Every structure is written in structure tokens, then in C-alpha cells.
């Protein structure tokens, strides 16, 4: 008899849960090809559900080809190739099968940059979306301009002027579906065989996308003030990807003098460009954000990129870039066959959300929330025995900070021991493209935006056990 546990069903419907369990047992080989399975009535009685519930589950399994029926004989398993174990575990995340790469199984995942979903303004967003849809405006069904709807680009330009003191012409803004969708476009504008400098240590996803699209990335070491212009000259690059307001993972904020040196490097060749990733500039907790490189650029050499993933939610998948005039012309001439990858409804909703002031209010709320969360977490660290093992660094900007751990344990031992306590953590050396210097030993990255305040005491206790040697790797 087929057995189905309803322990971790959550909000999943009964028929869907039964379907998933039987499908899992088929794909992993627990139910063999041509094996007879119980009748609808027998399984319903065994599981304590209605016959119609089992009938619906069987109907879906038949329609997808996992089982077949034989007249007057019953239901049988279809012969199909076995799938890899990970595939059905991912589909049916039971406690016994759940992998520790799934965020829900962690007490804390300091490697993740997820935002607090409880703080998303669902009611305001839903109200704005309903109002946009109820307007019945024909523009909602019109073909979206290649660079995105004008209303959203104008709203972004106004917001940047207010928040970042950036004077931006909305015609230069191009909307994308996450920053990952913008990088290949930039390479098409600059030339796919281009050599691009990337921060070392730095954001590895950007360099992977560059290389995937034919560019050659050149890691450039950082000092305490960030990237040095003379190293760009030595590297022989014609573009640089940089986060001057808050490098990930070091947290370095590039000072004004160094910024001007980078801008001066860009001005020395007509082919030189700076890709400025301003990914979490909204979350600076001490003083005002330094002006973006884009604001200081008098030679039109900066490609400015930002996203709403940090400020709203990663699932929204709306980002944007501001192109220099020369590249904007190339964009419309060379890439005029491209369509904007973001659906029109969401663009108009976000435009209204910004225009109505709801976005600015949300940023203020989230800034206060993350500041309080960070302060509470650091206060707990400093009032526990962790203060004997840890020093907090670079905590004033962005949604992560560094933790220097003073211990005889190796980085790998710490990470393995933390994992045993359901804490996932990465070290600074993980973000180097080249061999990490010894000075980076036992520096760890703490992305705190996704942790729960009510679980911080438990997190602190687990970290204490690791660093005091109570949990071995």
C-alpha cells in the first residue's frame, strides 16, 4: 500500500500533496514500472481522505504520464527513466530529504542577501497595482518601448535627483530584468572581447556573466581605499566594474580623491568606461552617501547601474542603467530589435509606487528596521562571550558587515562547525579571484538582512559553541 505522510504539507492541497508524493516515489524508483497501485477507493480509505481527492491526484498523474489505467485491471506505474535524487528532493522538501542549501533549514544564512519578506509593503503594492489595472488605460496593453515605459524612467530620474542628487535625463535610463540582464547588453555596447577590471575581492556573479558573454575579466587588488587607477593602467583594461559606495564583500567606501583618480583614468581614452554598481547605497547608516561617480563625471564615461532587489524584493526583477550619450545611441541603433524584458504592468505599478511617495516611505522604514536589526545583533555580539573572539568591522554601510574571528581554528573548520549548528557563513577569502592574502584569514561576511530578530539569541549561542570549541568540524 502507498504511504503518504501529511506532516509537512503546510498549505498545499490534499490532492496536490498526494500527487507529489506518488510522483516522487515513481521518479526515485520506489514504485517500479508496471507495478499496480491501489484503487482510488482503497487509497482514500487508507489515507483517510475522500475518493474525489485521490481521483484528482490520479487524474494529474495520468495526464502527465506517470501512471496509466487498464480497463477492469486498475492503475499501473509507467516505465520512465529515473531522475537524479536532487530533482525530486527539491520538488518535495520533506524534513528527511531537505538539503542544507535550502534557506529554510538554516538557523542563519549569512551568505544570502535576501531581504525581510515580512516588511514588504504588500497592501500598498496591491492597492497601487489594482489602481493601475482598474485605470483601463490602453497604454497597459501597448508595446513597451525598448528602454522601458517613460513613466517609470521619469519616476526613477526624479527619485535619483531627490535621494542621490543626480541630475539624470530619463531618456538615458534603460530598464532591465535584474542587473544580470543588463551586463550582456553593456558588453554588446562596449564590444564582447573587451578587457574588464573587476574588484578583487568582489562580486563574482558580475565577472562570471562578463566571461560567459566573451569578455576577459582582470582582477584588480584593492587597498584600504578601494581600487587604484594606476593598477587599471597596468592591467591594460578599457572598462572597470566597481562599487565605490560599498564594495562587496569588504565594505570599503571609496574616498573622494580615489574616485576622481578613477574618473581621470576613464577620461584618458575614448574607449574607457566605468560600470558603477550602486547596489545598496540606500542603506548607509552614518552620514550622507557620497555622491555617485555618475554625479562627478564630466566626460560622460560612467554607466550607472542599480536595482530594486535590495530596496523592495529580489522577486520583482526590475533594475536599470543610465547610459552615456554615445552608448545610448549605439543601444538604439545596434540593439533596436530587443524588447524590454520587464512586463508593462509591473513597470507602471512601480512608477506609481515611486510617484505616490510610497517607495521613499518604504526606504525610510526599511532603513530604520535594518539599522535597528544591525545594532541589536552587534550589541548581542558585544555583550556575549563572542566579544572575546570577534571584532565587528565595516558596519556603517550596506546590509552586511565583516566579522574578524580571533581563534586558532582554520576558516574551513569554522565554516564546517557553523554548518553543524545550521549556520551558513562565507569567509572573505571566498571572494578573491586569486590566492587570498594572509591578512584576510578568519574574516567572515555577515549578511544580516534575512535573519530573524527573535532568533538572534539562538544564533549567538550557536556561534559561541563553535568558537569556544564545543562544536567540532
GROMACS .gro file of C-alpha atoms in nm:
model
  473
    1UNK     CA    1   0.000   0.000   0.000
    2UNK     CA    2   0.127   0.351  -0.086
    3UNK     CA    3   0.203   0.557   0.224
    4UNK     CA    4   0.181   0.937   0.222
    5UNK     CA    5   0.286   1.149   0.521
    6UNK     CA    6   0.094   1.475   0.567
    7UNK     CA    7   0.333   1.606   0.834
    8UNK     CA    8   0.494   1.886   0.630
    9UNK     CA    9   0.206   1.958   0.393
   10UNK     CA   10   0.164   2.319   0.501
   11UNK     CA   11  -0.085   2.497   0.275
   12UNK     CA   12  -0.053   2.250  -0.013
   13UNK     CA   13  -0.387   2.098  -0.118
   14UNK     CA   14  -0.450   1.734  -0.033
   15UNK     CA   15  -0.479   1.617  -0.394
   16UNK     CA   16  -0.165   1.805  -0.493
   17UNK     CA   17   0.026   1.664  -0.193
   18UNK     CA   18  -0.076   1.307  -0.278
   19UNK     CA   19   0.018   1.367  -0.643
   20UNK     CA   20   0.363   1.497  -0.544
   21UNK     CA   21   0.433   1.207  -0.308
   22UNK     CA   22   0.335   0.940  -0.560
   23UNK     CA   23   0.530   1.117  -0.833
   24UNK     CA   24   0.836   1.126  -0.603
   25UNK     CA   25   0.806   0.753  -0.530
   26UNK     CA   26   0.785   0.682  -0.904
   27UNK     CA   27   1.075   0.904  -1.011
   28UNK     CA   28   1.307   0.771  -0.742
   29UNK     CA   29   1.224   0.408  -0.821
   30UNK     CA   30   1.032   0.316  -0.504
   31UNK     CA   31   0.737   0.229  -0.727
   32UNK     CA   32   0.852   0.009  -1.014
   33UNK     CA   33   0.746   0.017  -1.379
   34UNK     CA   34   0.415  -0.165  -1.439
   35UNK     CA   35   0.362  -0.208  -1.064
   36UNK     CA   36  -0.005  -0.197  -0.971
   37UNK     CA   37  -0.106   0.080  -0.732
   38UNK     CA   38  -0.416   0.086  -0.507
   39UNK     CA   39  -0.760   0.169  -0.639
   40UNK     CA   40  -0.892   0.517  -0.571
   41UNK     CA   41  -1.127   0.390  -0.301
   42UNK     CA   42  -0.864   0.174  -0.130
   43UNK     CA   43  -0.608   0.456  -0.115
   44UNK     CA   44  -0.871   0.704   0.002
   45UNK     CA   45  -0.968   0.474   0.291
   46UNK     CA   46  -0.602   0.410   0.378
   47UNK     CA   47  -0.512   0.781   0.384
   48UNK     CA   48  -0.838   0.899   0.541
   49UNK     CA   49  -0.931   1.132   0.255
   50UNK     CA   50  -1.218   1.147   0.010
   51UNK     CA   51  -1.229   0.939  -0.307
   52UNK     CA   52  -1.253   1.257  -0.516
   53UNK     CA   53  -0.924   1.378  -0.365
   54UNK     CA   54  -0.742   1.062  -0.476
   55UNK     CA   55  -0.922   1.074  -0.810
   56UNK     CA   56  -0.790   1.426  -0.874
   57UNK     CA   57  -0.435   1.318  -0.780
   58UNK     CA   58  -0.456   1.012  -1.009
   59UNK     CA   59  -0.600   1.221  -1.294
   60UNK     CA   60  -0.298   1.450  -1.284
   61UNK     CA   61  -0.054   1.160  -1.267
   62UNK     CA   62  -0.224   1.002  -1.570
   63UNK     CA   63  -0.227   1.330  -1.766
   64UNK     CA   64   0.148   1.375  -1.705
   65UNK     CA   65   0.227   1.014  -1.790
   66UNK     CA   66   0.342   0.885  -1.452
   67UNK     CA   67   0.068   0.619  -1.426
   68UNK     CA   68  -0.174   0.456  -1.669
   69UNK     CA   69  -0.505   0.276  -1.628
   70UNK     CA   70  -0.602  -0.061  -1.773
   71UNK     CA   71  -0.972  -0.135  -1.812
   72UNK     CA   72  -1.104  -0.367  -1.540
   73UNK     CA   73  -0.749  -0.415  -1.409
   74UNK     CA   74  -0.668  -0.090  -1.230
   75UNK     CA   75  -0.383   0.162  -1.224
   76UNK     CA   76  -0.017   0.091  -1.302
   77UNK     CA   77   0.316   0.275  -1.293
   78UNK     CA   78   0.454   0.396  -1.626
   79UNK     CA   79   0.810   0.300  -1.717
   80UNK     CA   80   1.016   0.621  -1.710
   81UNK     CA   81   1.388   0.697  -1.664
   82UNK     CA   82   1.493   0.759  -1.302
   83UNK     CA   83   1.564   1.121  -1.220
   84UNK     CA   84   1.858   1.248  -1.018
   85UNK     CA   85   1.794   1.248  -0.647
   86UNK     CA   86   1.821   1.624  -0.611
   87UNK     CA   87   1.535   1.686  -0.855
   88UNK     CA   88   1.265   1.510  -0.658
   89UNK     CA   89   1.404   1.629  -0.324
   90UNK     CA   90   1.377   1.987  -0.449
   91UNK     CA   91   1.021   1.928  -0.560
   92UNK     CA   92   0.912   1.764  -0.234
   93UNK     CA   93   1.105   1.931   0.052
   94UNK     CA   94   1.037   1.697   0.344
   95UNK     CA   95   1.241   1.719   0.662
   96UNK     CA   96   1.414   1.389   0.594
   97UNK     CA   97   1.516   1.496   0.245
   98UNK     CA   98   1.572   1.868   0.285
   99UNK     CA   99   1.916   1.984   0.185
  100UNK     CA  100   2.104   2.243   0.389
  101UNK     CA  101   2.135   2.454   0.076
  102UNK     CA  102   1.766   2.538   0.118
  103UNK     CA  103   1.740   2.860   0.318
  104UNK     CA  104   1.453   2.744   0.547
  105UNK     CA  105   1.668   2.476   0.714
  106UNK     CA  106   1.925   2.728   0.841
  107UNK     CA  107   1.918   2.898   1.175
  108UNK     CA  108   2.103   3.176   0.992
  109UNK     CA  109   2.227   3.202   0.634
  110UNK     CA  110   2.487   3.478   0.636
  111UNK     CA  111   2.574   3.406   0.272
  112UNK     CA  112   2.232   3.515   0.149
  113UNK     CA  113   2.139   3.873   0.062
  114UNK     CA  114   1.765   3.813   0.084
  115UNK     CA  115   1.551   4.093   0.226
  116UNK     CA  116   1.291   4.066   0.501
  117UNK     CA  117   0.973   3.949   0.326
  118UNK     CA  118   0.759   4.039   0.630
  119UNK     CA  119   0.846   4.404   0.571
  120UNK     CA  120   0.738   4.412   0.207
  121UNK     CA  121   0.451   4.665   0.172
  122UNK     CA  122   0.200   4.412   0.037
  123UNK     CA  123  -0.112   4.620   0.100
  124UNK     CA  124   0.032   4.937  -0.059
  125UNK     CA  125   0.171   4.743  -0.355
  126UNK     CA  126  -0.157   4.559  -0.408
  127UNK     CA  127  -0.354   4.885  -0.385
  128UNK     CA  128  -0.125   5.050  -0.640
  129UNK     CA  129  -0.143   4.755  -0.877
  130UNK     CA  130  -0.525   4.742  -0.856
  131UNK     CA  131  -0.546   5.114  -0.928
  132UNK     CA  132  -0.316   5.077  -1.229
  133UNK     CA  133  -0.514   4.782  -1.367
  134UNK     CA  134  -0.851   4.945  -1.299
  135UNK     CA  135  -0.747   5.256  -1.491
  136UNK     CA  136  -0.823   5.070  -1.813
  137UNK     CA  137  -0.560   5.280  -1.987
  138UNK     CA  138  -0.478   5.144  -2.331
  139UNK     CA  139  -0.108   5.206  -2.266
  140UNK     CA  140  -0.111   4.900  -2.038
  141UNK     CA  141  -0.161   4.682  -2.344
  142UNK     CA  142   0.060   4.881  -2.579
  143UNK     CA  143   0.404   4.764  -2.691
  144UNK     CA  144   0.660   4.866  -2.431
  145UNK     CA  145   0.941   5.094  -2.552
  146UNK     CA  146   1.277   4.922  -2.584
  147UNK     CA  147   1.423   5.111  -2.287
  148UNK     CA  148   1.114   5.073  -2.066
  149UNK     CA  149   0.798   5.277  -2.011
  150UNK     CA  150   0.852   5.652  -1.992
  151UNK     CA  151   0.660   5.691  -1.664
  152UNK     CA  152   0.893   5.455  -1.481
  153UNK     CA  153   1.206   5.613  -1.627
  154UNK     CA  154   1.084   5.959  -1.526
  155UNK     CA  155   0.993   5.838  -1.177
  156UNK     CA  156   1.343   5.686  -1.136
  157UNK     CA  157   1.505   6.008  -1.259
  158UNK     CA  158   1.306   6.214  -1.007
  159UNK     CA  159   1.390   5.972  -0.726
  160UNK     CA  160   1.762   5.979  -0.807
  161UNK     CA  161   1.758   6.357  -0.801
  162UNK     CA  162   1.591   6.358  -0.461
  163UNK     CA  163   1.787   6.076  -0.299
  164UNK     CA  164   2.125   6.073  -0.475
  165UNK     CA  165   2.134   6.435  -0.600
  166UNK     CA  166   2.183   6.301  -0.952
  167UNK     CA  167   2.062   6.503  -1.248
  168UNK     CA  168   1.950   6.236  -1.491
  169UNK     CA  169   1.773   6.267  -1.824
  170UNK     CA  170   1.505   5.995  -1.829
  171UNK     CA  171   1.586   5.924  -2.195
  172UNK     CA  172   1.919   5.778  -2.083
  173UNK     CA  173   1.760   5.524  -1.847
  174UNK     CA  174   1.720   5.164  -1.966
  175UNK     CA  175   1.504   4.922  -1.767
  176UNK     CA  176   1.621   4.563  -1.722
  177UNK     CA  177   1.514   4.241  -1.553
  178UNK     CA  178   1.775   4.232  -1.279
  179UNK     CA  179   2.131   4.353  -1.320
  180UNK     CA  180   2.220   4.016  -1.475
  181UNK     CA  181   2.016   4.111  -1.782
  182UNK     CA  182   2.195   4.445  -1.818
  183UNK     CA  183   2.554   4.318  -1.820
  184UNK     CA  184   2.525   4.135  -2.156
  185UNK     CA  185   2.367   4.448  -2.307
  186UNK     CA  186   2.658   4.657  -2.183
  187UNK     CA  187   2.906   4.415  -2.339
  188UNK     CA  188   2.725   4.444  -2.671
  189UNK     CA  189   2.772   4.820  -2.649
  190UNK     CA  190   3.137   4.811  -2.544
  191UNK     CA  191   3.247   4.512  -2.752
  192UNK     CA  192   3.235   4.150  -2.640
  193UNK     CA  193   3.612   4.096  -2.649
  194UNK     CA  194   3.672   4.380  -2.406
  195UNK     CA  195   3.902   4.351  -2.105
  196UNK     CA  196   3.715   4.450  -1.789
  197UNK     CA  197   3.873   4.512  -1.450
  198UNK     CA  198   3.682   4.371  -1.151
  199UNK     CA  199   3.736   4.434  -0.782
  200UNK     CA  200   3.944   4.168  -0.604
  201UNK     CA  201   3.782   4.062  -0.375
  202UNK     CA  202   3.448   4.135  -0.532
  203UNK     CA  203   3.109   4.037  -0.667
  204UNK     CA  204   3.182   3.719  -0.860
  205UNK     CA  205   2.846   3.694  -1.038
  206UNK     CA  206   2.923   4.002  -1.248
  207UNK     CA  207   3.257   3.863  -1.365
  208UNK     CA  208   3.100   3.525  -1.446
  209UNK     CA  209   2.839   3.694  -1.665
  210UNK     CA  210   3.107   3.904  -1.835
  211UNK     CA  211   3.317   3.597  -1.914
  212UNK     CA  212   3.013   3.397  -2.027
  213UNK     CA  213   2.947   3.670  -2.283
  214UNK     CA  214   3.300   3.676  -2.421
  215UNK     CA  215   3.474   3.942  -2.213
  216UNK     CA  216   3.805   3.892  -2.035
  217UNK     CA  217   3.795   3.992  -1.670
  218UNK     CA  218   4.107   4.113  -1.491
  219UNK     CA  219   4.100   4.101  -1.108
  220UNK     CA  220   4.248   4.419  -0.960
  221UNK     CA  221   4.353   4.420  -0.594
  222UNK     CA  222   4.203   4.668  -0.351
  223UNK     CA  223   4.375   4.861  -0.075
  224UNK     CA  224   4.203   5.025   0.222
  225UNK     CA  225   4.054   5.291  -0.010
  226UNK     CA  226   3.943   5.054  -0.285
  227UNK     CA  227   4.074   5.027  -0.640
  228UNK     CA  228   4.375   5.227  -0.762
  229UNK     CA  229   4.378   5.398  -1.101
  230UNK     CA  230   4.744   5.311  -1.167
  231UNK     CA  231   4.659   4.941  -1.145
  232UNK     CA  232   4.393   4.990  -1.414
  233UNK     CA  233   4.659   5.134  -1.641
  234UNK     CA  234   4.891   4.840  -1.576
  235UNK     CA  235   4.609   4.593  -1.638
  236UNK     CA  236   4.551   4.730  -1.987
  237UNK     CA  237   4.172   4.733  -1.947
  238UNK     CA  238   3.921   4.961  -2.116
  239UNK     CA  239   3.637   4.915  -1.865
  240UNK     CA  240   3.604   4.863  -1.491
  241UNK     CA  241   3.318   4.725  -1.282
  242UNK     CA  242   3.319   4.894  -0.945
  243UNK     CA  243   3.104   4.955  -0.634
  244UNK     CA  244   3.258   5.271  -0.490
  245UNK     CA  245   2.984   5.333  -0.233
  246UNK     CA  246   3.014   4.994  -0.066
  247UNK     CA  247   3.236   4.720  -0.201
  248UNK     CA  248   3.113   4.367  -0.153
  249UNK     CA  249   3.246   4.190   0.046
  250UNK     CA  250   3.498   4.421   0.219
  251UNK     CA  251   3.254   4.707   0.286
  252UNK     CA  252   3.515   4.959   0.168
  253UNK     CA  253   3.374   5.304   0.083
  254UNK     CA  254   3.594   5.471  -0.178
  255UNK     CA  255   3.700   5.825  -0.072
  256UNK     CA  256   3.650   6.126  -0.299
  257UNK     CA  257   4.017   6.156  -0.402
  258UNK     CA  258   4.030   5.796  -0.523
  259UNK     CA  259   3.701   5.844  -0.712
  260UNK     CA  260   3.844   6.138  -0.903
  261UNK     CA  261   4.150   5.933  -0.992
  262UNK     CA  262   3.928   5.659  -1.138
  263UNK     CA  263   3.730   5.920  -1.335
  264UNK     CA  264   4.056   6.068  -1.461
  265UNK     CA  265   4.164   5.724  -1.584
  266UNK     CA  266   3.837   5.689  -1.776
  267UNK     CA  267   3.885   6.026  -1.946
  268UNK     CA  268   4.223   5.929  -2.091
  269UNK     CA  269   4.078   5.717  -2.374
  270UNK     CA  270   3.756   5.742  -2.578
  271UNK     CA  271   3.708   5.367  -2.522
  272UNK     CA  272   3.740   5.372  -2.142
  273UNK     CA  273   3.423   5.330  -1.936
  274UNK     CA  274   3.328   5.280  -1.571
  275UNK     CA  275   3.041   5.046  -1.478
  276UNK     CA  276   2.923   5.182  -1.142
  277UNK     CA  277   2.718   4.933  -0.941
  278UNK     CA  278   2.534   5.134  -0.675
  279UNK     CA  279   2.355   4.824  -0.543
  280UNK     CA  280   2.275   4.918  -0.181
  281UNK     CA  281   2.359   5.287  -0.148
  282UNK     CA  282   2.018   5.350   0.014
  283UNK     CA  283   2.132   5.168   0.328
  284UNK     CA  284   2.407   5.391   0.462
  285UNK     CA  285   2.364   5.438   0.837
  286UNK     CA  286   2.624   5.703   0.919
  287UNK     CA  287   2.626   6.041   0.746
  288UNK     CA  288   2.511   6.110   0.392
  289UNK     CA  289   2.603   5.883   0.099
  290UNK     CA  290   2.897   6.010  -0.100
  291UNK     CA  291   2.799   6.140  -0.445
  292UNK     CA  292   2.782   5.868  -0.709
  293UNK     CA  293   3.062   5.859  -0.964
  294UNK     CA  294   2.793   5.940  -1.219
  295UNK     CA  295   2.731   6.277  -1.049
  296UNK     CA  296   3.101   6.367  -1.064
  297UNK     CA  297   3.153   6.251  -1.422
  298UNK     CA  298   3.203   6.547  -1.658
  299UNK     CA  299   3.325   6.336  -1.950
  300UNK     CA  300   3.021   6.107  -1.985
  301UNK     CA  301   3.217   5.789  -1.906
  302UNK     CA  302   3.005   5.627  -1.634
  303UNK     CA  303   2.744   5.355  -1.685
  304UNK     CA  304   2.535   5.368  -1.369
  305UNK     CA  305   2.351   5.052  -1.254
  306UNK     CA  306   2.106   4.999  -0.972
  307UNK     CA  307   1.828   4.759  -0.880
  308UNK     CA  308   1.512   4.737  -0.670
  309UNK     CA  309   1.613   4.392  -0.541
  310UNK     CA  310   1.757   4.528  -0.216
  311UNK     CA  311   1.505   4.805  -0.156
  312UNK     CA  312   1.186   4.612  -0.241
  313UNK     CA  313   1.233   4.242  -0.317
  314UNK     CA  314   1.458   4.029  -0.541
  315UNK     CA  315   1.148   3.867  -0.694
  316UNK     CA  316   1.044   4.197  -0.854
  317UNK     CA  317   1.333   4.163  -1.103
  318UNK     CA  318   1.345   4.530  -1.202
  319UNK     CA  319   1.676   4.706  -1.244
  320UNK     CA  320   1.801   4.997  -1.454
  321UNK     CA  321   2.110   5.152  -1.601
  322UNK     CA  322   2.195   5.504  -1.714
  323UNK     CA  323   2.395   5.513  -2.035
  324UNK     CA  324   2.639   5.776  -2.161
  325UNK     CA  325   2.507   5.957  -2.470
  326UNK     CA  326   2.746   5.779  -2.704
  327UNK     CA  327   2.644   5.433  -2.581
  328UNK     CA  328   2.276   5.525  -2.577
  329UNK     CA  329   2.297   5.597  -2.949
  330UNK     CA  330   2.462   5.258  -3.007
  331UNK     CA  331   2.193   5.093  -2.794
  332UNK     CA  332   1.911   5.219  -3.017
  333UNK     CA  333   2.099   5.162  -3.343
  334UNK     CA  334   2.258   4.823  -3.282
  335UNK     CA  335   2.012   4.664  -3.041
  336UNK     CA  336   1.685   4.806  -3.172
  337UNK     CA  337   1.545   4.452  -3.215
  338UNK     CA  338   1.547   4.392  -2.837
  339UNK     CA  339   1.231   4.426  -2.630
  340UNK     CA  340   1.219   4.545  -2.271
  341UNK     CA  341   1.226   4.225  -2.059
  342UNK     CA  342   1.006   4.362  -1.778
  343UNK     CA  343   0.629   4.334  -1.813
  344UNK     CA  344   0.440   4.660  -1.858
  345UNK     CA  345   0.202   4.613  -1.565
  346UNK     CA  346   0.484   4.593  -1.312
  347UNK     CA  347   0.660   4.892  -1.466
  348UNK     CA  348   0.351   5.113  -1.436
  349UNK     CA  349   0.287   4.985  -1.083
  350UNK     CA  350   0.642   5.065  -0.973
  351UNK     CA  351   0.621   5.407  -1.141
  352UNK     CA  352   0.306   5.490  -0.944
  353UNK     CA  353   0.456   5.344  -0.626
  354UNK     CA  354   0.750   5.584  -0.660
  355UNK     CA  355   0.541   5.883  -0.771
  356UNK     CA  356   0.298   5.848  -0.479
  357UNK     CA  357   0.584   5.864  -0.230
  358UNK     CA  358   0.527   5.507  -0.110
  359UNK     CA  359   0.873   5.397  -0.222
  360UNK     CA  360   1.050   5.673  -0.028
  361UNK     CA  361   0.844   5.593   0.282
  362UNK     CA  362   0.930   5.226   0.243
  363UNK     CA  363   1.302   5.307   0.216
  364UNK     CA  364   1.284   5.509   0.539
  365UNK     CA  365   1.104   5.226   0.719
  366UNK     CA  366   1.349   4.964   0.593
  367UNK     CA  367   1.649   5.178   0.674
  368UNK     CA  368   1.526   5.213   1.032
  369UNK     CA  369   1.443   4.843   1.050
  370UNK     CA  370   1.783   4.728   0.924
  371UNK     CA  371   1.967   4.982   1.140
  372UNK     CA  372   1.788   4.854   1.450
  373UNK     CA  373   1.842   4.491   1.346
  374UNK     CA  374   2.213   4.553   1.289
  375UNK     CA  375   2.252   4.745   1.618
  376UNK     CA  376   2.069   4.474   1.812
  377UNK     CA  377   2.277   4.198   1.655
  378UNK     CA  378   2.608   4.377   1.718
  379UNK     CA  379   2.501   4.465   2.073
  380UNK     CA  380   2.428   4.097   2.136
  381UNK     CA  381   2.770   4.002   1.998
  382UNK     CA  382   2.945   4.256   2.220
  383UNK     CA  383   2.754   4.154   2.532
  384UNK     CA  384   2.823   3.782   2.490
  385UNK     CA  385   3.139   3.576   2.516
  386UNK     CA  386   3.170   3.627   2.140
  387UNK     CA  387   3.335   3.961   2.222
  388UNK     CA  388   3.639   3.757   2.326
  389UNK     CA  389   3.658   3.601   1.982
  390UNK     CA  390   3.509   3.855   1.737
  391UNK     CA  391   3.557   4.211   1.615
  392UNK     CA  392   3.290   4.382   1.403
  393UNK     CA  393   3.419   4.586   1.107
  394UNK     CA  394   3.273   4.797   0.822
  395UNK     CA  395   2.922   4.803   0.968
  396UNK     CA  396   2.816   5.157   0.871
  397UNK     CA  397   2.705   5.097   0.512
  398UNK     CA  398   2.504   4.834   0.332
  399UNK     CA  399   2.337   4.521   0.466
  400UNK     CA  400   2.644   4.326   0.565
  401UNK     CA  401   2.949   4.368   0.786
  402UNK     CA  402   3.275   4.185   0.846
  403UNK     CA  403   3.346   3.972   1.150
  404UNK     CA  404   3.710   3.913   1.239
  405UNK     CA  405   3.731   3.591   1.441
  406UNK     CA  406   4.026   3.553   1.675
  407UNK     CA  407   4.069   3.179   1.706
  408UNK     CA  408   4.317   2.904   1.633
  409UNK     CA  409   4.053   2.731   1.418
  410UNK     CA  410   4.102   2.748   1.044
  411UNK     CA  411   3.847   2.915   0.817
  412UNK     CA  412   3.730   2.580   0.681
  413UNK     CA  413   3.696   2.438   1.031
  414UNK     CA  414   3.485   2.735   1.139
  415UNK     CA  415   3.258   2.707   0.835
  416UNK     CA  416   3.209   2.332   0.883
  417UNK     CA  417   3.143   2.368   1.254
  418UNK     CA  418   2.898   2.652   1.191
  419UNK     CA  419   2.717   2.436   0.937
  420UNK     CA  420   2.672   2.168   1.203
  421UNK     CA  421   2.486   2.431   1.404
  422UNK     CA  422   2.274   2.524   1.100
  423UNK     CA  423   2.463   2.845   1.030
  424UNK     CA  424   2.591   2.905   0.679
  425UNK     CA  425   2.875   3.152   0.656
  426UNK     CA  426   3.136   3.256   0.399
  427UNK     CA  427   3.483   3.397   0.450
  428UNK     CA  428   3.645   3.698   0.288
  429UNK     CA  429   3.889   3.470   0.106
  430UNK     CA  430   3.595   3.306  -0.077
  431UNK     CA  431   3.556   3.626  -0.282
  432UNK     CA  432   3.913   3.651  -0.410
  433UNK     CA  433   3.979   3.561  -0.773
  434UNK     CA  434   4.344   3.500  -0.690
  435UNK     CA  435   4.506   3.346  -0.382
  436UNK     CA  436   4.375   3.531  -0.079
  437UNK     CA  437   4.637   3.718   0.124
  438UNK     CA  438   4.710   3.604   0.480
  439UNK     CA  439   4.560   3.930   0.606
  440UNK     CA  440   4.217   3.800   0.504
  441UNK     CA  441   4.239   3.495   0.732
  442UNK     CA  442   3.937   3.444   0.956
  443UNK     CA  443   3.742   3.742   0.821
  444UNK     CA  444   3.381   3.639   0.767
  445UNK     CA  445   3.092   3.805   0.585
  446UNK     CA  446   2.773   3.864   0.781
  447UNK     CA  447   2.475   3.935   0.554
  448UNK     CA  448   2.219   4.014   0.822
  449UNK     CA  449   1.920   4.135   0.617
  450UNK     CA  450   1.746   3.796   0.622
  451UNK     CA  451   1.795   3.692   0.984
  452UNK     CA  452   1.510   3.698   1.238
  453UNK     CA  453   1.549   3.930   1.536
  454UNK     CA  454   1.375   3.679   1.762
  455UNK     CA  455   1.636   3.413   1.673
  456UNK     CA  456   1.946   3.625   1.736
  457UNK     CA  457   1.997   3.489   2.090
  458UNK     CA  458   1.990   3.136   1.946
  459UNK     CA  459   2.232   3.238   1.671
  460UNK     CA  460   2.471   3.394   1.921
  461UNK     CA  461   2.463   3.082   2.138
  462UNK     CA  462   2.542   2.858   1.839
  463UNK     CA  463   2.834   3.081   1.735
  464UNK     CA  464   2.966   3.079   2.093
  465UNK     CA  465   2.964   2.699   2.095
  466UNK     CA  466   3.163   2.689   1.771
  467UNK     CA  467   3.428   2.941   1.869
  468UNK     CA  468   3.466   2.803   2.223
  469UNK     CA  469   3.533   2.459   2.076
  470UNK     CA  470   3.213   2.288   2.187
  471UNK     CA  471   3.124   2.207   1.825
  472UNK     CA  472   3.398   2.038   1.625
  473UNK     CA  473   3.424   2.044   1.247
   0.00000   0.00000   0.00000
